mmCIF file of C-alpha atoms and ligand atoms in Angstrom:
data_model
loop_
_atom_site.group_PDB
_atom_site.id
_atom_site.type_symbol
_atom_site.label_atom_id
_atom_site.label_comp_id
_atom_site.label_asym_id
_atom_site.label_seq_id
_atom_site.Cartn_x
_atom_site.Cartn_y
_atom_site.Cartn_z
ATOM 1 C CA UNK A 1 128.894 36.905 73.845
ATOM 2 C CA UNK A 2 126.424 39.883 75.014
ATOM 3 C CA UNK A 3 123.007 38.318 76.612
ATOM 4 C CA UNK A 4 120.868 41.555 77.856
ATOM 5 C CA UNK A 5 118.514 40.570 80.519
ATOM 6 C CA UNK A 6 116.509 42.135 83.744
ATOM 7 C CA UNK A 7 116.327 42.320 86.856
ATOM 8 C CA UNK A 8 113.809 43.464 89.177
ATOM 9 C CA UNK A 9 114.278 42.866 92.611
ATOM 10 C CA UNK A 10 110.589 42.381 94.411
ATOM 11 C CA UNK A 11 111.688 42.956 97.867
ATOM 12 C CA UNK A 12 112.984 45.610 97.014
ATOM 13 C CA UNK A 13 109.849 47.388 95.150
ATOM 14 C CA UNK A 14 106.972 49.837 96.959
ATOM 15 C CA UNK A 15 104.681 49.226 94.341
ATOM 16 C CA UNK A 16 104.553 53.177 92.678
ATOM 17 C CA UNK A 17 104.540 52.589 89.088
ATOM 18 C CA UNK A 18 107.310 54.888 88.619
ATOM 19 C CA UNK A 19 108.365 52.062 86.231
ATOM 20 C CA UNK A 20 105.612 52.019 84.404
ATOM 21 C CA UNK A 21 104.779 55.443 83.584
ATOM 22 C CA UNK A 22 108.126 56.131 82.280
ATOM 23 C CA UNK A 23 107.732 53.595 79.454
ATOM 24 C CA UNK A 24 104.554 55.009 78.720
ATOM 25 C CA UNK A 25 106.423 58.493 78.605
ATOM 26 C CA UNK A 26 109.154 56.977 76.750
ATOM 27 C CA UNK A 27 107.308 54.784 74.680
ATOM 28 C CA UNK A 28 103.835 55.954 73.762
ATOM 29 C CA UNK A 29 103.196 58.858 75.591
ATOM 30 C CA UNK A 30 102.780 61.173 73.311
ATOM 31 C CA UNK A 31 100.452 59.339 71.288
ATOM 32 C CA UNK A 32 97.406 58.543 73.185
ATOM 33 C CA UNK A 33 97.686 55.264 72.756
ATOM 34 C CA UNK A 34 96.185 52.711 76.083
ATOM 35 C CA UNK A 35 96.477 49.437 76.117
ATOM 36 C CA UNK A 36 93.745 47.617 76.244
ATOM 37 C CA UNK A 37 94.941 43.604 76.294
ATOM 38 C CA UNK A 38 95.898 44.982 79.646
ATOM 39 C CA UNK A 39 93.353 46.903 80.203
ATOM 40 C CA UNK A 40 96.192 49.242 80.433
ATOM 41 C CA UNK A 41 98.262 52.129 79.424
ATOM 42 C CA UNK A 42 99.951 51.941 76.361
ATOM 43 C CA UNK A 43 103.219 51.136 79.143
ATOM 44 C CA UNK A 44 105.140 47.264 77.750
ATOM 45 C CA UNK A 45 104.270 46.630 82.146
ATOM 46 C CA UNK A 46 101.736 45.016 83.227
ATOM 47 C CA UNK A 47 100.968 45.038 86.806
ATOM 48 C CA UNK A 48 100.089 40.962 88.629
ATOM 49 C CA UNK A 49 97.953 41.246 91.472
ATOM 50 C CA UNK A 50 98.150 37.913 93.815
ATOM 51 C CA UNK A 51 95.572 38.102 96.452
ATOM 52 C CA UNK A 52 96.329 34.217 97.726
ATOM 53 C CA UNK A 53 98.367 33.640 100.398
ATOM 54 C CA UNK A 54 98.812 35.664 104.313
ATOM 55 C CA UNK A 55 99.331 38.922 102.265
ATOM 56 C CA UNK A 56 98.633 40.666 98.616
ATOM 57 C CA UNK A 57 101.750 39.758 97.104
ATOM 58 C CA UNK A 58 102.792 42.478 93.697
ATOM 59 C CA UNK A 59 104.614 40.962 90.455
ATOM 60 C CA UNK A 60 105.704 43.335 87.934
ATOM 61 C CA UNK A 61 105.758 41.282 84.623
ATOM 62 C CA UNK A 62 106.913 41.447 81.079
ATOM 63 C CA UNK A 63 108.914 39.843 78.011
ATOM 64 C CA UNK A 64 111.344 37.950 79.369
ATOM 65 C CA UNK A 65 113.581 37.854 75.895
ATOM 66 C CA UNK A 66 113.698 34.839 76.655
ATOM 67 C CA UNK A 67 117.079 32.920 75.548
ATOM 68 C CA UNK A 68 114.464 29.503 73.149
ATOM 69 C CA UNK A 69 111.219 31.889 72.687
ATOM 70 C CA UNK A 70 108.304 30.510 71.219
ATOM 71 C CA UNK A 71 107.489 34.149 69.364
ATOM 72 C CA UNK A 72 110.086 34.166 67.321
ATOM 73 C CA UNK A 73 109.633 29.952 66.544
ATOM 74 C CA UNK A 74 105.840 30.481 65.773
ATOM 75 C CA UNK A 75 106.777 33.723 63.675
ATOM 76 C CA UNK A 76 105.782 33.561 60.174
ATOM 77 C CA UNK A 77 107.716 35.870 58.357
ATOM 78 C CA UNK A 78 110.824 36.224 60.794
ATOM 79 C CA UNK A 79 109.097 39.144 62.253
ATOM 80 C CA UNK A 80 110.103 38.609 65.630
ATOM 81 C CA UNK A 81 113.355 37.168 66.372
ATOM 82 C CA UNK A 82 116.403 37.262 68.646
ATOM 83 C CA UNK A 83 119.661 39.212 67.842
ATOM 84 C CA UNK A 84 122.052 39.103 68.662
ATOM 85 C CA UNK A 85 122.393 41.559 72.007
ATOM 86 C CA UNK A 86 120.597 38.185 73.370
ATOM 87 C CA UNK A 87 116.936 40.175 73.475
ATOM 88 C CA UNK A 88 113.775 39.119 71.923
ATOM 89 C CA UNK A 89 112.361 42.005 68.755
ATOM 90 C CA UNK A 90 110.165 43.179 66.044
ATOM 91 C CA UNK A 91 110.530 44.387 63.317
ATOM 92 C CA UNK A 92 107.236 45.788 62.499
ATOM 93 C CA UNK A 93 107.879 46.742 58.459
ATOM 94 C CA UNK A 94 108.021 42.393 58.477
ATOM 95 C CA UNK A 95 104.931 42.262 61.064
ATOM 96 C CA UNK A 96 101.063 41.457 59.635
ATOM 97 C CA UNK A 97 99.638 41.502 62.905
ATOM 98 C CA UNK A 98 98.539 37.838 62.620
ATOM 99 C CA UNK A 99 98.539 37.554 66.997
ATOM 100 C CA UNK A 100 100.641 34.050 66.888
ATOM 101 C CA UNK A 101 103.216 35.218 69.246
ATOM 102 C CA UNK A 102 100.511 36.918 71.260
ATOM 103 C CA UNK A 103 99.246 33.322 71.361
ATOM 104 C CA UNK A 104 102.687 31.579 71.977
ATOM 105 C CA UNK A 105 104.033 33.399 74.716
ATOM 106 C CA UNK A 106 103.328 31.615 77.694
ATOM 107 C CA UNK A 107 104.197 35.070 79.531
ATOM 108 C CA UNK A 108 100.988 36.951 77.679
ATOM 109 C CA UNK A 109 104.319 39.337 77.671
ATOM 110 C CA UNK A 110 102.731 41.394 74.838
ATOM 111 C CA UNK A 111 99.634 42.499 73.918
ATOM 112 C CA UNK A 112 98.069 44.826 70.912
ATOM 113 C CA UNK A 113 98.295 48.098 69.545
ATOM 114 C CA UNK A 114 94.962 48.809 68.421
ATOM 115 C CA UNK A 115 96.546 51.471 66.764
ATOM 116 C CA UNK A 116 98.901 49.187 64.591
ATOM 117 C CA UNK A 117 97.071 46.619 65.314
ATOM 118 C CA UNK A 118 100.151 45.137 65.827
ATOM 119 C CA UNK A 119 101.587 43.859 69.560
ATOM 120 C CA UNK A 120 104.326 45.575 71.835
ATOM 121 C CA UNK A 121 106.414 44.111 74.454
ATOM 122 C CA UNK A 122 109.740 45.243 76.140
ATOM 123 C CA UNK A 123 111.658 46.529 74.583
ATOM 124 C CA UNK A 124 109.930 49.712 73.427
ATOM 125 C CA UNK A 125 112.371 51.989 71.144
ATOM 126 C CA UNK A 126 112.896 54.343 72.775
ATOM 127 C CA UNK A 127 114.628 52.688 75.128
ATOM 128 C CA UNK A 128 115.819 50.589 72.725
ATOM 129 C CA UNK A 129 117.826 54.060 70.736
ATOM 130 C CA UNK A 130 118.324 54.667 75.340
ATOM 131 C CA UNK A 131 120.614 50.995 74.909
ATOM 132 C CA UNK A 132 122.792 51.916 71.872
ATOM 133 C CA UNK A 133 123.751 54.405 73.830
ATOM 134 C CA UNK A 134 124.937 52.936 76.096
ATOM 135 C CA UNK A 135 121.932 53.874 79.021
ATOM 136 C CA UNK A 136 119.737 51.675 80.738
ATOM 137 C CA UNK A 137 116.184 50.943 80.000
ATOM 138 C CA UNK A 138 113.868 53.697 81.571
ATOM 139 C CA UNK A 139 112.139 51.663 84.004
ATOM 140 C CA UNK A 140 116.261 51.136 85.604
ATOM 141 C CA UNK A 141 116.025 54.516 85.314
ATOM 142 C CA UNK A 142 113.625 55.711 86.971
ATOM 143 C CA UNK A 143 113.453 53.270 89.490
ATOM 144 C CA UNK A 144 113.477 55.147 92.524
ATOM 145 C CA UNK A 145 114.193 52.127 95.640
ATOM 146 C CA UNK A 146 117.020 50.761 92.458
ATOM 147 C CA UNK A 147 114.372 47.543 91.907
ATOM 148 C CA UNK A 148 115.086 47.369 88.521
ATOM 149 C CA UNK A 149 118.412 46.530 86.595
ATOM 150 C CA UNK A 150 119.322 45.285 83.026
ATOM 151 C CA UNK A 151 123.333 44.900 81.581
ATOM 152 C CA UNK A 152 124.803 41.810 80.401
ATOM 153 C CA UNK A 153 124.891 38.336 81.582
ATOM 154 C CA UNK A 154 128.059 36.976 79.578
ATOM 155 C CA UNK A 155 129.962 40.491 81.447
ATOM 156 C CA UNK A 156 130.597 39.470 85.350
ATOM 157 C CA UNK A 157 131.097 42.749 85.885
ATOM 158 C CA UNK A 158 128.008 44.088 84.289
ATOM 159 C CA UNK A 159 125.483 45.931 87.091
ATOM 160 C CA UNK A 160 123.340 43.035 86.537
ATOM 161 C CA UNK A 161 124.907 40.054 87.302
ATOM 162 C CA UNK A 162 126.689 41.483 89.765
ATOM 163 C CA UNK A 163 123.487 42.174 91.159
ATOM 164 C CA UNK A 164 122.571 38.150 90.532
ATOM 165 C CA UNK A 165 125.645 37.629 92.458
ATOM 166 C CA UNK A 166 124.667 38.530 96.088
ATOM 167 C CA UNK A 167 121.084 37.381 95.531
ATOM 168 C CA UNK A 168 117.743 35.371 95.969
ATOM 169 C CA UNK A 169 115.962 35.349 92.506
ATOM 170 C CA UNK A 170 113.859 33.731 90.908
ATOM 171 C CA UNK A 171 112.778 33.010 86.920
ATOM 172 C CA UNK A 172 109.492 32.462 86.152
ATOM 173 C CA UNK A 173 107.717 29.604 84.969
ATOM 174 C CA UNK A 174 111.423 27.572 84.388
ATOM 175 C CA UNK A 175 109.795 24.485 83.143
ATOM 176 C CA UNK A 176 108.237 25.862 79.822
ATOM 177 C CA UNK A 177 112.076 25.496 78.621
ATOM 178 C CA UNK A 178 112.484 29.538 76.892
ATOM 179 C CA UNK A 179 115.227 30.452 79.050
ATOM 180 C CA UNK A 180 113.762 33.446 80.475
ATOM 181 C CA UNK A 181 116.015 36.689 80.970
ATOM 182 C CA UNK A 182 113.635 38.526 83.079
ATOM 183 C CA UNK A 183 115.158 37.898 87.272
ATOM 184 C CA UNK A 184 112.638 38.380 90.295
ATOM 185 C CA UNK A 185 115.065 38.409 92.436
ATOM 186 C CA UNK A 186 113.057 37.207 96.564
ATOM 187 C CA UNK A 187 115.742 38.686 98.312
ATOM 188 C CA UNK A 188 119.158 39.619 99.602
HETATM 189 S S1 SF4 B 201 108.738 37.030 77.432
HETATM 190 FE FE1 SF4 B 201 107.040 36.518 75.868
HETATM 191 S S2 SF4 B 201 107.208 38.011 73.853
HETATM 192 FE FE2 SF4 B 201 108.950 37.698 75.307
HETATM 193 S S3 SF4 B 201 110.402 36.256 74.612
HETATM 194 FE FE3 SF4 B 201 109.110 35.154 75.776
HETATM 195 S S4 SF4 B 201 107.398 34.063 74.380
HETATM 196 FE FE4 SF4 B 201 108.127 35.681 73.472
HETATM 197 S S1 SF4 B 202 109.363 51.958 90.180
HETATM 198 FE FE1 SF4 B 202 111.276 50.183 91.066
HETATM 199 S S2 SF4 B 202 109.487 50.198 93.318
HETATM 200 FE FE2 SF4 B 202 108.413 51.575 90.985
HETATM 201 S S3 SF4 B 202 107.351 49.985 90.993
HETATM 202 FE FE3 SF4 B 202 108.773 49.877 89.233
HETATM 203 S S4 SF4 B 202 110.376 48.457 90.025
HETATM 204 FE FE4 SF4 B 202 108.729 48.764 91.900
#
């Protein structure tokens, strides 16, 4: 089986925003779209600043490609689905814009594209094409700090599996039972 997943290393991230800008340029850049849901440019990566605690902390949140995805369970048309590669995807031709998926997602990982009236999320069309061609998603490719990885969890030699084997990491909102596949590395 293949279970593609994302990793973001919080301990290496320098908060440069290159991944966010690259997502915008690759997946939405030529259209002038904005992401009003997050008050943001059109990108599938959300920057969350936590100001409590001894120092401000930055979190980058995006679709967790949950193995047990609430967005898929509530979708009345099958537009949201988990593909055989383990990624959760949207078939725009089946989407009726009901937004049930946006409400169901505990990570608030989907945003509304006002131009099309449809929800968007990681991964965008350009990133899916890149992965099909054997390339990394753009956020991983551009990160100057090596803070991102992507690959197959079921392949022990994949970039993500090798990184996880050497790292301490968490998954977000694990208690929700969503089985998220977005790994937040907190240190070696
Ligand atoms: S993070 Fe949200 S949008 Fe992504 S698969 Fe999980 S429930 Fe669906
Ligand atoms: S490109 Fe890398 S270092 Fe920059 S914000 Fe994204 S994850 Fe962090």
